[in-house]
Short mmCIF file of the C-alpha atoms (twelve columns), coordinates in Angstrom:
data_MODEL
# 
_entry.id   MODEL 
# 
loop_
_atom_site.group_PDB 
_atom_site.id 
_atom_site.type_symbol 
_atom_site.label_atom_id 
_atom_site.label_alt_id 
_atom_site.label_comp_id 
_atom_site.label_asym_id 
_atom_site.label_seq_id 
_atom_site.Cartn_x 
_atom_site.Cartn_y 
_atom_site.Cartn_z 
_atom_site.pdbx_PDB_model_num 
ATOM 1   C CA . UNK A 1   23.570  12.262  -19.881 1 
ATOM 2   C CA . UNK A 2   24.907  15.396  -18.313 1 
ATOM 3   C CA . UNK A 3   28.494  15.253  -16.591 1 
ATOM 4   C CA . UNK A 4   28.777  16.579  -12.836 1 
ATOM 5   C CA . UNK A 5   32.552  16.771  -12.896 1 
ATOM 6   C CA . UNK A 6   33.849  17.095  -8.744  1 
ATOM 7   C CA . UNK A 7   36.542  19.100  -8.042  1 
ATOM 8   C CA . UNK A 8   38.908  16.109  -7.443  1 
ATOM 9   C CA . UNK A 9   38.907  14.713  -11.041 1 
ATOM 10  C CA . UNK A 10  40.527  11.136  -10.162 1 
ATOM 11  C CA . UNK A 11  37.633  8.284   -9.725  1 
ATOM 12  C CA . UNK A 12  34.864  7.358   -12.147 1 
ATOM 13  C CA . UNK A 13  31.740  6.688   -11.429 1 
ATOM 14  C CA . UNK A 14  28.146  6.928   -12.363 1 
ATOM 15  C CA . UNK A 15  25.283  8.444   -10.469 1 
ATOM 16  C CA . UNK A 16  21.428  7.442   -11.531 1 
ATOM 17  C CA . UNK A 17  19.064  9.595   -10.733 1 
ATOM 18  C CA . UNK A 18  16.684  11.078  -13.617 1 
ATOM 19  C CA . UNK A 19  19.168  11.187  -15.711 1 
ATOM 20  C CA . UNK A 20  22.614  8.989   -15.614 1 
ATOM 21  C CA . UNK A 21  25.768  11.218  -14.308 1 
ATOM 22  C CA . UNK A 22  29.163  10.482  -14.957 1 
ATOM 23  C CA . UNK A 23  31.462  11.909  -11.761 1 
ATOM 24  C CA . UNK A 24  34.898  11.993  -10.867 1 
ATOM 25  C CA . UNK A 25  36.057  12.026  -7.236  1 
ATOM 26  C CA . UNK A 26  39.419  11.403  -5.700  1 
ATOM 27  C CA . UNK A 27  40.002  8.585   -2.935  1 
ATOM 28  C CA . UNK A 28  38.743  10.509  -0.125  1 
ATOM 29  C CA . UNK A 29  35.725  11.840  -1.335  1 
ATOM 30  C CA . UNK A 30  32.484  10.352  1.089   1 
ATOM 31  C CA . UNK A 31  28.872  9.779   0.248   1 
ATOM 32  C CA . UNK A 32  27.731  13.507  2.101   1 
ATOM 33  C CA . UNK A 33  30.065  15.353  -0.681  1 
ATOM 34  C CA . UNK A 34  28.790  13.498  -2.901  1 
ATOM 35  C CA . UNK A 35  25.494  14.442  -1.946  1 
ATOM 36  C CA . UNK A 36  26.378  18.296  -2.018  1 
ATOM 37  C CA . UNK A 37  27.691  18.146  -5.255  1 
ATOM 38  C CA . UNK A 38  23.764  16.801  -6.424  1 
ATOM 39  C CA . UNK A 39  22.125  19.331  -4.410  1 
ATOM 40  C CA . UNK A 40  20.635  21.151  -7.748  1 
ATOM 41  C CA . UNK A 41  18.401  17.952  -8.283  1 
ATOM 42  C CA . UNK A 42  17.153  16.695  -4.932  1 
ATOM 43  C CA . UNK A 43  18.019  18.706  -1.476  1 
ATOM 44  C CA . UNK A 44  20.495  17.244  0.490   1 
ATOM 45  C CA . UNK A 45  17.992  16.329  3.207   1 
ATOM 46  C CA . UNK A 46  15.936  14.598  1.162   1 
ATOM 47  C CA . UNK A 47  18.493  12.627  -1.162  1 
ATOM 48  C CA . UNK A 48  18.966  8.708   -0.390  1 
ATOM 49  C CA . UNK A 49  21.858  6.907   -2.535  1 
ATOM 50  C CA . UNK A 50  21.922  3.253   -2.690  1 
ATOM 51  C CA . UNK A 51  24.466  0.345   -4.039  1 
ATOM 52  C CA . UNK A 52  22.730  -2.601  -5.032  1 
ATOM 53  C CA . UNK A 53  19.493  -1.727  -3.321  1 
ATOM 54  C CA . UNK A 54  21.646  -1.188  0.339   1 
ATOM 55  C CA . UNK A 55  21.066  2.531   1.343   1 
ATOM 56  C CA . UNK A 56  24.924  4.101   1.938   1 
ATOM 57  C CA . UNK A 57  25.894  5.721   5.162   1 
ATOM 58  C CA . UNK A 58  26.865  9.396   4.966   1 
ATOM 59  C CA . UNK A 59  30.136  8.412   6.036   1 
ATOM 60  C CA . UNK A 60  30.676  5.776   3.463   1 
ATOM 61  C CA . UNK A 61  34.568  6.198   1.172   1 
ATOM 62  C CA . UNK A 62  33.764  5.569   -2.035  1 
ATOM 63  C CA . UNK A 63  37.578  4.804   -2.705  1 
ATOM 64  C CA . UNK A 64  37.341  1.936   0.022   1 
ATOM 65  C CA . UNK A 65  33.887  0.652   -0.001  1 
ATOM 66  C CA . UNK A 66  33.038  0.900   -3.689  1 
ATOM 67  C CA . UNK A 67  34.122  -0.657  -6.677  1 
ATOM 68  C CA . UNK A 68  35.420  1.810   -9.254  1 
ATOM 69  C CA . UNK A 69  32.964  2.391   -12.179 1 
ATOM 70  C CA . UNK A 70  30.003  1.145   -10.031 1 
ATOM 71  C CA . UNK A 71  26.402  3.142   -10.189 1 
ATOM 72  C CA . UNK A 72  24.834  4.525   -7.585  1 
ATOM 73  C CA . UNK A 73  21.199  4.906   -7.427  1 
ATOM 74  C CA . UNK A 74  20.046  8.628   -6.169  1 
ATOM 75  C CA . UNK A 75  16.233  9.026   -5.390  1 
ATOM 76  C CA . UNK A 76  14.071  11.188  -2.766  1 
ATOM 77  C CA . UNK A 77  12.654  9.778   0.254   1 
ATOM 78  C CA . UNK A 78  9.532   8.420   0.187   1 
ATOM 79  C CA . UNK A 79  6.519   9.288   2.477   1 
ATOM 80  C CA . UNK A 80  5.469   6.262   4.805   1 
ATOM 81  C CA . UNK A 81  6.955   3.165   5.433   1 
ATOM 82  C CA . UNK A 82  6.355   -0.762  4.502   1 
ATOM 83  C CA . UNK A 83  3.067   -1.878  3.539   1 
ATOM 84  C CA . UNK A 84  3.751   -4.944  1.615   1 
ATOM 85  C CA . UNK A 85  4.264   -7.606  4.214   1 
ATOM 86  C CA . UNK A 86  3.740   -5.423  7.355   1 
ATOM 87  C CA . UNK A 87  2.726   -6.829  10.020  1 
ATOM 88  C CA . UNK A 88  1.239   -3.202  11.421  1 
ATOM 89  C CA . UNK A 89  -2.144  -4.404  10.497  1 
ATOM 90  C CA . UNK A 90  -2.221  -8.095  11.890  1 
ATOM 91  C CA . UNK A 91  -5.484  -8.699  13.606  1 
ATOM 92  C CA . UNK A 92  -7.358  -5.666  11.912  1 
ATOM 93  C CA . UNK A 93  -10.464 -7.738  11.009  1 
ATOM 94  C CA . UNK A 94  -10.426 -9.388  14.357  1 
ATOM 95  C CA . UNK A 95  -10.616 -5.873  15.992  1 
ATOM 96  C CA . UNK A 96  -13.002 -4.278  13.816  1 
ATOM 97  C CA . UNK A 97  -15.594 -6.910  13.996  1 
ATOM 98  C CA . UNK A 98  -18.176 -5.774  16.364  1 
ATOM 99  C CA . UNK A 99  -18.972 -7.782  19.301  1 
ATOM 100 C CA . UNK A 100 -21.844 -10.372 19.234  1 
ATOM 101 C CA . UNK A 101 -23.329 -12.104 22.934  1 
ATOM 102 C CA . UNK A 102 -23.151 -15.445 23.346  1 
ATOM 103 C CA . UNK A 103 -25.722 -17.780 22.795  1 
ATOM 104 C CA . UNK A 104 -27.207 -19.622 25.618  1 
ATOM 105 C CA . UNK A 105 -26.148 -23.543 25.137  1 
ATOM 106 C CA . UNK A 106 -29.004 -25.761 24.008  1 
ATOM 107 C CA . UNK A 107 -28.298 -29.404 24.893  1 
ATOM 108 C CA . UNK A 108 -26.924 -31.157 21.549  1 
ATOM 109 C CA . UNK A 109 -29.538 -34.059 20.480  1 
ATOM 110 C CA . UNK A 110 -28.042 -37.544 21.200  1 
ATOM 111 C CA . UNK A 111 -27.256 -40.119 18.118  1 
ATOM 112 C CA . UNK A 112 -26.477 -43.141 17.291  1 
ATOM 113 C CA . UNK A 113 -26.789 -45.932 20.045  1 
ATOM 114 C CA . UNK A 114 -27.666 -43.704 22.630  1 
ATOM 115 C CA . UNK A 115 -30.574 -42.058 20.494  1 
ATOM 116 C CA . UNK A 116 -31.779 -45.840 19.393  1 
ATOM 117 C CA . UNK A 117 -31.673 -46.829 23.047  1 
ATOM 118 C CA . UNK A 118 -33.861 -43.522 24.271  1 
ATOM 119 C CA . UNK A 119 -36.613 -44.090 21.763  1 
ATOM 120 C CA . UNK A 120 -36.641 -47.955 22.397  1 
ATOM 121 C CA . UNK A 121 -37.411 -46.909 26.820  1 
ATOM 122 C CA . UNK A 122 -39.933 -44.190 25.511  1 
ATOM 123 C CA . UNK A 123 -41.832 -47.022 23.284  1 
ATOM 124 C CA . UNK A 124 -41.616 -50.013 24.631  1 
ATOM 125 C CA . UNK A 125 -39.965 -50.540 28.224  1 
ATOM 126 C CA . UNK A 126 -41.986 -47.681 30.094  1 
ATOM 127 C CA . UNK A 127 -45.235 -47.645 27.865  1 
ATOM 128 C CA . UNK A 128 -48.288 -47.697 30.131  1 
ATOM 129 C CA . UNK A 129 -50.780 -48.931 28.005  1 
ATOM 130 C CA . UNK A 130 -53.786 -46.736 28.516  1 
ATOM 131 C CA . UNK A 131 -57.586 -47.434 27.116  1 
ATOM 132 C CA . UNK A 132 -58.599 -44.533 24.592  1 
ATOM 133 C CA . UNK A 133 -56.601 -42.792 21.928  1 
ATOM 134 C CA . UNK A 134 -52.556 -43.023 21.871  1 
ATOM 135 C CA . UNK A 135 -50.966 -39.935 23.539  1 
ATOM 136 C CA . UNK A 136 -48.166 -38.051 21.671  1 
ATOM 137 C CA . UNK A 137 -44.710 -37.669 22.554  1 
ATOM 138 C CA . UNK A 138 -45.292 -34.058 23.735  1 
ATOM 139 C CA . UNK A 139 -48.099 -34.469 25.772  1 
ATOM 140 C CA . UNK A 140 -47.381 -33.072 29.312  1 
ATOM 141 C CA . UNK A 141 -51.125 -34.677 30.956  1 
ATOM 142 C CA . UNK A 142 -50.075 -37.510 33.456  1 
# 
C-alpha cells in the first residue's frame, strides 16, 4: 500500500482503488481535492468515488459527511449504462417478430348436444327415403 499524504495532514482515511491508500486531510478538505490529489491514477474526469456503493458529490466534506477512518472506493467510469433489469428492451421480441395476415375464420364444428341433435335431423327426422343405393352425406344431387 502506497501512502498519498495531502497537504493538510489531520484526517485519516483510506482510498481503494488498485491499490489501498492511506490519506490525511484536514476538516475542510471536499471530494474534488480529493480527486486532484489521485489524478496520477485515473484523470479527474474520469474518477468516480463511492461510500458504501452511493457515488459522492464533488461537493461532499469529508469532515461532515464521513466517518473518520472510513474507505472510499475510487474506480473509472464505465462505458454504457444498466443492462441487468433494464427495461430499455421490453417488447423487443414483440417488435422484431415479423408480421403474419390473418386467417380467414372457419366456422368452429359444433359438440356435444348440439352436434348429437344435428346428426339425429340429418338421419332420421328429414330422411327421404329414396329407392336405389343410400346417398352420402356430401352428395350435392337433389
Amino acid at each position: 500500500s502506497s501512502g498519498i499524504n495531502a497537504e493538510w495532514p489531520l484526517r485519516p482515511g483510506f482510498i481503494q482503488s488498485n491499490d489501498l491508500h492511506c490519506i490525511q486531510v484536514d476538516d475542510t478538505c471536499t471530494i474534488s481535492q480529493l480527486k486532484e490529489l489521485l489524478s496520477e491514477e485515473i484523470p479527474v474526469e474520469e474518477q468516480v468515488i463511492t461510500c458504501g456503493g452511493l457515488t459522492l458529490p464533488d461537493d461532499t466534506i469529508l469532515s461532515q459527511d464521513l466517518q473518520e477512518n472510513v474507505t472510499l472506493d475510487l474506480s473509472g467510469r464505465l462505458l454504457g449504462g444498466k443492462v441487468h433489469g433494464s427495461l430499455a428492451r421490453a417488447g423487443k421480441v414483440k417488435g422484431q417478430t415479423p408480421k403474419v395476415a390473418a386467417m380467414e375464420d372457419k366456422k368452429k364444428k359444433k359438440t356435444g348436444r348440439c352436434k348429437r341433435r344435428i346428426q339425429y335431423n340429418r338421419r332420421f327426422s328429414t330422411a327421404v327415403s329414396a329407392f336405389g343405393r343410400k346417398k352420402g352425406p356430401n352428395s350435392n344431387s337433389a
